[in-house]
Short mmCIF file of C-alpha atoms in Angstrom, two decimals:
data_model
loop_
_atom_site.label_atom_id
_atom_site.label_comp_id
_atom_site.label_asym_id
_atom_site.label_seq_id
_atom_site.Cartn_x
_atom_site.Cartn_y
_atom_site.Cartn_z
CA GLN S 1 9.29 0.19 -16.16
CA THR S 2 6.31 -2.84 -16.70
CA ARG S 3 3.19 -2.12 -15.41
CA ASN S 4 -0.25 -3.75 -14.62
CA ALA S 5 1.95 -7.24 -14.32
CA LYS S 6 2.86 -9.36 -11.62
CA LEU S 7 6.67 -8.84 -10.68
CA ALA S 8 8.85 -10.23 -7.97
CA GLY S 9 11.99 -9.55 -7.25
CA ALA S 10 14.86 -10.84 -4.84
CA SER S 11 19.01 -10.83 -4.50
CA LEU S 12 21.05 -13.68 -4.49
CA ALA S 13 24.42 -14.60 -3.11
CA PRO S 14 27.60 -15.57 -3.26
CA ILE S 15 28.27 -13.29 -6.66
CA SER S 16 30.47 -15.84 -7.73
CA VAL S 17 27.82 -18.44 -9.13
CA GLY S 18 25.15 -15.57 -9.22
CA ILE S 19 24.18 -15.15 -12.93
CA PRO S 20 24.14 -18.89 -13.20
CA CYS S 21 21.78 -19.49 -10.40
CA LEU S 22 19.79 -16.91 -10.83
CA LEU S 23 19.26 -17.70 -14.62
CA PHE S 24 18.50 -21.42 -13.74
CA ILE S 25 15.87 -20.13 -11.04
CA ALA S 26 14.58 -17.85 -13.43
CA LEU S 27 14.49 -20.55 -16.31
CA LEU S 28 12.54 -22.66 -13.28
CA HIS S 29 9.73 -20.13 -12.95
CA LEU S 30 9.45 -19.94 -16.54
CA ARG S 31 9.18 -23.65 -17.07
CA ASN S 32 6.84 -23.90 -13.72
CA GLY S 33 4.24 -21.53 -15.73
CA TYR S 34 5.06 -18.78 -12.95
CA ALA S 35 6.24 -16.27 -15.16
CA VAL S 36 6.64 -15.50 -19.35
CA ALA S 37 9.53 -13.61 -19.12
CA ALA S 38 12.19 -12.80 -16.68
CA CYS S 39 15.06 -9.92 -16.42
CA VAL S 40 18.51 -11.63 -14.47
CA GLN S 41 21.14 -8.70 -13.80
CA SER S 42 24.24 -8.75 -12.15
CA HIS S 43 24.88 -5.43 -9.88
CA SER S 44 28.72 -6.78 -9.26
CA ALA S 45 31.87 -5.27 -11.00
CA ALA S 46 33.50 -8.73 -9.49
CA HIS S 47 32.53 -10.83 -12.53
CA CYS S 48 34.86 -8.77 -14.56
CA SER S 49 37.79 -9.22 -12.20
CA SER S 50 40.26 -11.50 -11.63
CA SER S 51 38.33 -13.99 -10.20
CA ILE S 52 36.81 -15.37 -13.40
CA SER S 53 39.16 -15.59 -16.18
CA MET S 54 38.41 -13.91 -19.98
CA PRO S 55 37.71 -17.91 -21.67
CA ALA S 56 35.80 -18.56 -18.53
CA MET S 57 33.86 -15.24 -19.01
CA ARG S 58 33.43 -16.00 -22.64
CA ARG S 59 32.06 -19.65 -21.78
CA ALA S 60 29.83 -17.60 -19.51
CA ARG S 61 28.67 -15.41 -22.19
CA ARG S 62 27.83 -18.06 -24.50
CA TRP S 63 26.38 -20.13 -21.45
CA THR S 64 23.99 -16.97 -20.97
CA VAL S 65 23.12 -16.53 -24.81
CA ALA S 66 22.13 -20.47 -24.41
CA ALA S 67 19.53 -19.57 -21.85
CA ALA S 68 18.35 -16.36 -23.55
CA MET S 69 17.28 -18.21 -26.40
CA PHE S 70 15.78 -21.36 -24.42
CA ILE S 71 13.95 -19.07 -22.64
CA THR S 72 12.81 -17.30 -25.40
CA CYS S 73 12.32 -21.10 -27.44
CA THR S 74 10.01 -22.24 -24.51
CA THR S 75 8.07 -19.25 -23.66
CA GLY S 76 7.78 -17.05 -26.67
CA LEU S 77 8.37 -13.87 -24.73
CA GLN S 78 5.16 -12.67 -25.78
CA ALA S 79 3.80 -9.50 -23.80
CA PRO S 80 0.63 -11.11 -21.93
CA ALA S 81 -2.45 -9.15 -21.94
CA ILE S 82 -3.15 -6.00 -19.74
CA ARG S 83 -4.74 -7.42 -16.19
CA GLN S 84 -7.03 -5.41 -14.09
CA ALA S 85 -4.89 -6.68 -11.17
CA PRO S 86 -1.42 -8.75 -11.04
CA ARG S 87 -2.39 -12.69 -10.77
CA THR S 88 -0.60 -15.30 -10.93
CA LEU S 89 -0.26 -17.37 -14.54
CA ARG S 90 -2.07 -20.97 -13.81
CA HIS S 91 -2.05 -22.94 -10.63
CA ALA S 92 0.89 -22.75 -8.40
CA THR S 93 0.47 -26.48 -7.04
CA LEU S 94 3.86 -27.26 -6.45
CA ASP S 95 5.43 -30.95 -5.51
CA SER S 96 7.06 -30.41 -2.26
CA THR S 97 6.28 -31.14 1.22
CA VAL S 98 6.99 -29.17 4.43
CA LEU S 99 8.44 -31.97 6.71
CA SER S 100 9.90 -30.28 9.78
CA CYS S 101 10.39 -27.04 11.30
CA GLY S 102 13.57 -25.95 13.55
CA ALA S 103 14.35 -22.50 15.59
CA SER S 104 17.50 -20.83 17.20
CA ARG S 105 17.44 -17.78 18.69
CA PRO S 106 20.23 -15.88 20.95
CA LYS S 107 19.66 -16.34 24.54
CA THR S 108 19.83 -12.32 25.25
CA ALA S 109 16.58 -10.59 25.85
CA LEU S 110 15.95 -7.38 25.86
CA SER S 111 12.50 -6.20 27.57
CA ASN S 112 10.52 -3.22 26.91
CA VAL S 113 11.04 -1.91 30.23
CA GLU S 114 14.98 -1.90 29.80
CA ILE S 115 14.92 -0.26 26.36
CA SER S 116 12.56 2.49 27.97
CA GLU S 117 15.84 2.92 30.54
CA PHE S 118 17.81 4.48 27.12
CA VAL S 119 15.00 5.37 25.03
CA ASP S 120 12.04 7.72 25.49
CA THR S 121 9.50 4.94 25.59
CA SER S 122 7.59 2.63 27.79
CA ASP S 123 6.65 -0.70 28.08
CA GLU S 124 2.91 0.38 27.62
CA TRP S 125 3.46 2.69 24.86
CA ILE S 126 5.32 -0.26 23.01
CA SER S 127 3.21 -3.05 23.45
CA GLN S 128 0.05 -1.27 22.70
CA ARG S 129 1.05 -0.33 19.12
CA THR S 130 2.70 -3.28 18.46
CA GLY S 131 2.16 -6.28 20.35
CA ILE S 132 6.01 -6.63 21.28
CA ARG S 133 7.18 -6.85 24.66
CA SER S 134 10.55 -8.66 24.41
CA ARG S 135 13.49 -9.24 21.90
CA ARG S 136 16.04 -11.33 21.51
CA VAL S 137 19.82 -9.66 20.54
CA LEU S 138 23.06 -11.18 19.28
CA GLN S 139 25.93 -10.48 21.96
CA PRO S 140 29.52 -9.55 20.81
CA GLY S 141 31.01 -13.15 19.13
CA GLU S 142 27.65 -14.23 18.73
CA SER S 143 26.97 -15.37 15.19
CA ILE S 144 23.66 -15.61 12.99
CA ALA S 145 25.03 -17.73 10.51
CA ASP S 146 25.86 -20.36 13.79
CA HIS S 147 22.04 -19.78 14.73
CA ALA S 148 20.66 -20.54 11.34
CA ALA S 149 22.62 -23.75 11.25
CA SER S 150 21.00 -24.79 14.40
CA ALA S 151 17.50 -24.19 13.39
CA ALA S 152 18.62 -26.25 10.02
CA GLN S 153 20.13 -28.85 12.00
CA LYS S 154 17.05 -29.11 14.09
CA ALA S 155 14.79 -29.25 11.18
CA LEU S 156 16.46 -32.03 9.44
CA ASP S 157 16.85 -33.97 12.60
CA ARG S 158 12.92 -33.87 12.96
CA SER S 159 12.44 -34.48 8.94
CA GLY S 160 13.93 -38.06 8.94
CA LEU S 161 15.83 -36.90 6.12
CA ASP S 162 19.71 -38.11 5.71
CA PRO S 163 22.15 -35.39 5.33
CA ALA S 164 23.33 -36.57 2.15
CA ASP S 165 19.76 -36.63 1.14
CA ILE S 166 19.88 -32.90 0.58
CA GLY S 167 20.75 -31.26 -2.61
CA LEU S 168 19.71 -27.56 -1.97
CA VAL S 169 20.16 -25.39 1.45
CA ILE S 170 18.72 -21.40 0.81
CA VAL S 171 19.33 -18.92 3.79
CA ALA S 172 16.66 -16.01 3.16
CA THR S 173 18.71 -13.40 4.84
CA SER S 174 19.28 -9.31 4.58
CA THR S 175 22.08 -9.70 7.65
CA PRO S 176 24.42 -12.19 7.02
CA GLU S 177 27.22 -13.26 9.09
CA ASP S 178 29.46 -13.07 5.37
CA LEU S 179 28.46 -10.55 3.38
CA PHE S 180 29.08 -13.38 0.55
CA GLY S 181 26.78 -15.46 1.82
CA ASP S 182 26.04 -17.94 4.71
CA ALA S 183 24.02 -21.19 2.84
CA ALA S 184 27.46 -22.80 2.03
CA ASN S 185 28.50 -22.76 5.90
CA VAL S 186 25.22 -23.48 6.92
CA ALA S 187 24.94 -26.81 4.71
CA ASP S 188 28.57 -27.88 5.67
CA GLN S 189 27.76 -27.42 9.55
CA CYS S 190 24.58 -29.61 9.12
CA GLY S 191 26.93 -32.16 6.93
CA CYS S 192 24.88 -31.62 3.54
CA LYS S 193 28.14 -32.51 1.60
CA ASN S 194 25.82 -33.11 -1.62
CA ALA S 195 24.16 -29.94 -1.50
CA VAL S 196 24.59 -26.38 -3.05
CA GLY S 197 23.90 -23.65 -0.85
CA PHE S 198 22.86 -19.98 -2.06
CA ASP S 199 21.58 -16.55 0.08
CA ILE S 200 18.08 -14.80 -0.88
CA THR S 201 17.40 -11.36 0.17
CA ALA S 202 14.28 -10.15 0.04
CA ALA S 203 13.55 -8.58 3.44
CA CYS S 204 10.51 -9.85 5.47
CA SER S 205 9.05 -11.82 2.40
CA GLY S 206 12.52 -13.60 1.99
CA PHE S 207 11.56 -16.73 3.45
CA LEU S 208 8.21 -17.23 1.57
CA PHE S 209 10.56 -16.22 -1.53
CA ALA S 210 12.99 -18.90 -0.54
CA LEU S 211 10.82 -21.61 0.31
CA VAL S 212 8.89 -21.10 -3.29
CA THR S 213 12.44 -21.50 -4.65
CA ALA S 214 13.39 -24.38 -3.20
CA SER S 215 9.91 -26.00 -4.41
CA GLN S 216 10.65 -25.20 -7.87
CA PHE S 217 13.73 -26.91 -7.61
CA LEU S 218 11.95 -30.08 -6.22
CA GLU S 219 9.27 -29.78 -8.66
CA SER S 220 11.60 -29.33 -11.47
CA GLY S 221 13.65 -32.88 -10.12
CA THR S 222 16.60 -31.15 -10.01
CA TYR S 223 16.84 -32.02 -6.10
CA ASP S 224 14.68 -34.77 -3.82
CA ALA S 225 14.57 -32.62 -0.54
CA ALA S 226 16.06 -29.11 0.78
CA LEU S 227 16.62 -27.20 3.73
CA VAL S 228 15.14 -23.41 3.60
CA VAL S 229 16.13 -21.41 6.30
CA GLY S 230 14.95 -17.91 7.51
CA ALA S 231 17.66 -15.79 9.49
CA ASP S 232 18.35 -12.18 10.43
CA ALA S 233 20.41 -9.89 12.87
CA MET S 234 17.94 -6.96 13.15
CA SER S 235 19.71 -5.76 16.19
CA ARG S 236 23.19 -4.82 14.29
CA TRP S 237 21.49 -2.39 11.71
CA VAL S 238 18.80 -0.72 13.76
CA ASP S 239 19.47 2.80 14.93
CA TRP S 240 19.45 2.32 18.73
CA GLY S 241 18.54 5.84 19.58
CA ASP S 242 15.56 5.87 17.32
CA ARG S 243 12.32 4.58 19.49
CA ASN S 244 10.74 4.86 15.93
CA THR S 245 12.38 1.66 14.71
CA CYS S 246 14.59 -0.25 17.52
CA ILE S 247 11.75 -1.24 19.59
CA LEU S 248 10.62 -3.20 16.59
CA PHE S 249 13.02 -5.80 15.75
CA GLY S 250 15.03 -8.54 16.94
CA ASP S 251 17.15 -11.67 16.18
CA GLY S 252 16.98 -15.38 15.21
CA ALA S 253 16.43 -18.15 13.12
CA GLY S 254 14.11 -20.64 11.98
CA ALA S 255 13.85 -23.51 9.17
CA VAL S 256 11.71 -26.08 7.70
CA ALA S 257 12.75 -29.14 6.01
CA ILE S 258 11.02 -30.03 2.83
CA LYS S 259 10.83 -33.08 0.22
CA LYS S 260 9.60 -33.54 -3.15
CA GLY S 261 6.32 -35.29 -3.30
CA GLY S 262 3.20 -35.51 -1.03
CA ALA S 263 1.07 -33.24 0.17
CA GLY S 264 2.38 -30.44 -1.88
CA LEU S 265 2.86 -26.64 -1.48
CA LEU S 266 -1.02 -26.04 -2.66
CA GLY S 267 -0.64 -22.97 -4.32
CA PHE S 268 1.36 -19.15 -3.85
CA SER S 269 1.78 -15.69 -5.04
CA MET S 270 4.47 -13.42 -5.26
CA GLY S 271 5.18 -9.53 -5.82
CA SER S 272 7.04 -6.54 -5.43
CA ASN S 273 7.00 -2.65 -6.28
CA GLY S 274 10.19 -1.04 -6.13
CA ALA S 275 8.55 2.71 -6.42
CA GLY S 276 8.05 1.67 -2.44
CA ARG S 277 11.42 0.65 -1.95
CA GLU S 278 12.32 4.62 0.33
CA LYS S 279 9.75 3.26 2.67
CA LEU S 280 11.66 0.70 4.26
CA ALA S 281 15.42 0.82 3.29
CA LEU S 282 18.77 -0.05 4.46
CA PRO S 283 20.65 2.19 1.88
CA TYR S 284 24.52 2.13 1.34
CA ASN S 285 26.32 5.16 3.23
CA GLY S 286 29.48 5.36 1.66
CA ASN S 287 32.86 7.64 3.14
CA ARG S 288 34.83 8.67 0.57
CA LEU S 289 38.64 7.23 0.31
CA PRO S 290 40.94 9.30 -1.90
CA LEU S 291 43.29 6.86 -4.13
CA ILE S 292 45.53 8.62 -6.41
CA GLY S 293 45.42 11.36 -9.37
CA GLY S 294 42.36 12.89 -8.25
CA LYS S 295 40.50 9.21 -8.05
CA SER S 296 38.71 7.91 -5.35
CA ALA S 297 36.44 4.98 -3.88
CA THR S 298 34.00 4.82 -1.41
CA VAL S 299 34.26 2.36 1.98
CA VAL S 300 31.31 1.33 4.16
CA GLY S 301 30.23 4.03 6.70
CA PRO S 302 27.81 3.75 9.57
CA ARG S 303 24.42 3.15 8.16
CA ALA S 304 20.80 2.33 10.06
CA MET S 305 17.41 1.35 8.80
CA LEU S 306 15.14 3.76 7.80
CA MET S 307 11.19 3.30 8.01
CA GLU S 308 7.78 5.22 7.54
CA GLY S 309 6.15 3.16 9.50
CA ARG S 310 2.99 4.50 8.96
CA SER S 311 3.21 4.13 5.07
CA VAL S 312 4.31 0.45 5.52
CA TYR S 313 1.24 -0.05 7.71
CA VAL S 314 -1.08 0.91 5.06
CA PHE S 315 0.90 -1.13 2.50
CA ALA S 316 1.04 -4.06 4.64
CA ALA S 317 -2.84 -4.15 5.57
CA THR S 318 -3.88 -3.43 1.99
CA THR S 319 -1.00 -5.93 0.00
CA VAL S 320 -1.39 -8.86 2.52
CA PRO S 321 -5.33 -9.65 2.23
CA ARG S 322 -4.69 -9.69 -1.51
CA VAL S 323 -1.89 -11.65 -1.94
CA LEU S 324 -3.44 -14.40 0.45
CA ARG S 325 -6.83 -14.40 -1.48
CA GLU S 326 -4.66 -15.52 -4.44
CA ALA S 327 -2.57 -17.95 -3.09
CA LEU S 328 -6.02 -19.10 -1.83
CA GLU S 329 -7.22 -19.15 -5.39
CA ASP S 330 -4.23 -20.61 -6.73
CA ALA S 331 -4.90 -23.69 -4.26
CA HIS S 332 -8.54 -23.62 -5.36
CA LEU S 333 -9.21 -22.86 -1.25
CA THR S 334 -11.35 -20.43 0.69
CA VAL S 335 -10.46 -18.75 3.57
CA ASP S 336 -12.91 -21.31 5.57
CA ASP S 337 -10.40 -24.01 4.40
CA VAL S 338 -7.32 -22.68 6.57
CA ASP S 339 -6.57 -23.58 10.09
CA TRP S 340 -3.96 -21.16 10.91
CA PHE S 341 -2.82 -17.94 9.19
CA LEU S 342 1.03 -17.56 9.45
CA LEU S 343 1.91 -14.10 8.71
CA HIS S 344 5.17 -12.22 9.05
CA GLN S 345 5.47 -11.13 12.74
CA ALA S 346 5.82 -7.51 11.97
CA ASN S 347 3.36 -5.87 14.02
CA GLU S 348 0.00 -7.37 16.06
CA ARG S 349 -1.74 -4.55 14.64
CA ILE S 350 -1.03 -5.21 11.22
CA LEU S 351 -2.14 -8.96 11.34
CA GLU S 352 -5.31 -7.72 13.19
CA ALA S 353 -6.25 -5.44 10.09
CA VAL S 354 -5.47 -8.59 7.68
CA ALA S 355 -7.98 -10.57 10.21
CA ASP S 356 -10.79 -7.86 9.92
CA ARG S 357 -10.22 -7.33 6.07
CA ILE S 358 -10.56 -11.08 5.20
CA GLY S 359 -13.53 -11.75 7.85
CA VAL S 360 -11.35 -14.32 10.08
CA PRO S 361 -11.23 -14.16 13.58
CA LYS S 362 -7.85 -13.09 15.42
CA ASP S 363 -7.55 -16.55 16.89
CA LYS S 364 -6.74 -18.35 14.39
CA PHE S 365 -3.60 -16.33 13.80
CA ILE S 366 -0.48 -17.68 14.79
CA ILE S 367 1.23 -15.02 17.09
CA ASN S 368 4.28 -14.74 18.77
CA MET S 369 6.28 -11.69 18.45
CA ASP S 370 5.58 -10.59 21.95
CA GLU S 371 8.38 -12.50 23.06
CA ASN S 372 10.64 -11.97 19.69
CA GLY S 373 10.02 -8.83 18.08
CA ASN S 374 10.40 -8.65 14.13
CA THR S 375 12.93 -11.21 13.16
CA SER S 376 12.31 -9.95 9.64
CA ALA S 377 13.00 -13.64 7.35
CA ALA S 378 13.31 -15.35 10.52
CA SER S 379 9.85 -14.80 11.54
CA ILE S 380 7.55 -17.30 10.03
CA PRO S 381 9.63 -20.35 10.56
CA LEU S 382 10.09 -19.20 14.09
CA ALA S 383 6.68 -18.67 14.48
CA LEU S 384 5.84 -22.14 13.13
CA ASP S 385 8.11 -23.68 15.64
CA PHE S 386 6.44 -22.05 18.29
CA ALA S 387 2.94 -23.00 16.97
CA VAL S 388 4.47 -26.43 16.18
CA LYS S 389 5.49 -27.34 19.42
CA SER S 390 2.43 -25.78 21.45
CA GLY S 391 0.55 -28.41 19.83
CA SER S 392 -1.26 -25.83 18.22
CA VAL S 393 -0.63 -26.90 14.76
CA LYS S 394 -1.07 -30.50 14.14
CA LYS S 395 -0.46 -32.91 11.38
CA GLY S 396 -3.01 -32.33 8.08
CA ASP S 397 -3.69 -29.04 9.28
CA VAL S 398 -3.27 -26.33 6.49
CA LEU S 399 -1.42 -23.16 6.79
CA ALA S 400 -1.77 -20.14 4.94
CA CYS S 401 1.71 -17.89 5.25
CA ALA S 402 2.40 -14.25 3.78
CA GLY S 403 5.39 -12.53 4.00
CA PHE S 404 5.80 -8.68 3.37
CA GLY S 405 8.02 -5.74 3.90
CA ALA S 406 11.02 -3.98 2.29
CA GLY S 407 11.59 -4.05 -1.41
CA LEU S 408 8.68 -3.21 -0.87
CA SER S 409 7.76 -7.18 -1.68
CA TRP S 410 5.33 -9.48 -0.22
CA GLY S 411 4.53 -12.95 -0.76
CA ALA S 412 1.83 -16.08 0.24
CA ALA S 413 2.12 -19.84 0.18
CA ILE S 414 -0.33 -22.38 1.37
CA PHE S 415 0.66 -25.76 2.87
CA ARG S 416 -0.37 -28.61 4.39
CA TRP S 417 1.67 -29.60 7.67
CA GLU S 418 2.89 -33.22 7.18
CA GLY S 419 5.10 -32.66 10.38
CA GLU S 420 5.24 -34.67 13.80
CA LEU S 421 4.02 -32.78 17.23
CA LEU S 422 7.49 -31.43 18.63
CA GLN S 423 8.58 -32.55 22.27
#
């Protein structure tokens, strides 16, 4: 139990390369001064299975020890002094520029009126409490990975980058098409033959976490360009008989292309608090499967999202203003320097509460949840694409973005838009 310290947590796939990738990401954050110590843990017994030989395991163990020594030698692992509030360790500008964006949504729209035909609710009840009027829903045979690839391809085409220039593809998702990860598939579909791809799971904070992670790789000089994707298929995991959750969520994907250099990611801040994980969760539900000799295993059973709506609202309304201020402070900016606030599109009432707490008019907030619903990790890049296409966001504008959700987790990033108007 670590107290009075800044923590951010995320999961990474695929499992076969998870530990080396996680260690490298941890090293990047340590090297760039965002943390003084990191803990990397594997949750999969597959690392000890036949997929990895014993000599390979011994090599991995030596690699892990060497990495741990590197962390110790370069950071000292000296516990920081107790702070009054969580803060980043230094000015967090990273050497990466957001060049372009792209989006992809299922064609099938499901309106509030249609939902009211099978759930005890109404269009007025939903729209007044959430600002949502419709959402897109994947149909049988439709793939969220294909939408992720489509969004990434659009961002790549608009960036002016060659697919061969992309060294990294990160997909932020909690609902991948393939449980072992969609990023390698996305990289392949986009023709990024030189790219390494992996998924990050941090729910509605996922896109912000992925953007910061990719920017760390660019800052370190490991890669020159990357694609960052947020994609989620929330309709597959809600209880369609629960009016408290099924009315909120939709499906979609959004992406940005980033490159090393330029205006830079001006500031960021991230955090998480696992003590609140039960407020918004999708827990494993296993059915017992008898094997032999009284031994058994569990196999996946039916499961659906659990959410305490009021608790999540209070969490978001109090945490998001703070993390935005932290990121702005790291960027040496104030709310008056921001052209647009781009928050996770969870609930319009949350955005109104945040606007009130930071003293900014609501018309400076990009909002498009009315037609998309809450698309989790996809919501920020989807809204960015909408705002750029509409001409609201223009080249040179400063955007303050914030994600928040399950974990509980939260993050914010400040960047200057360097893309062109989309036709």
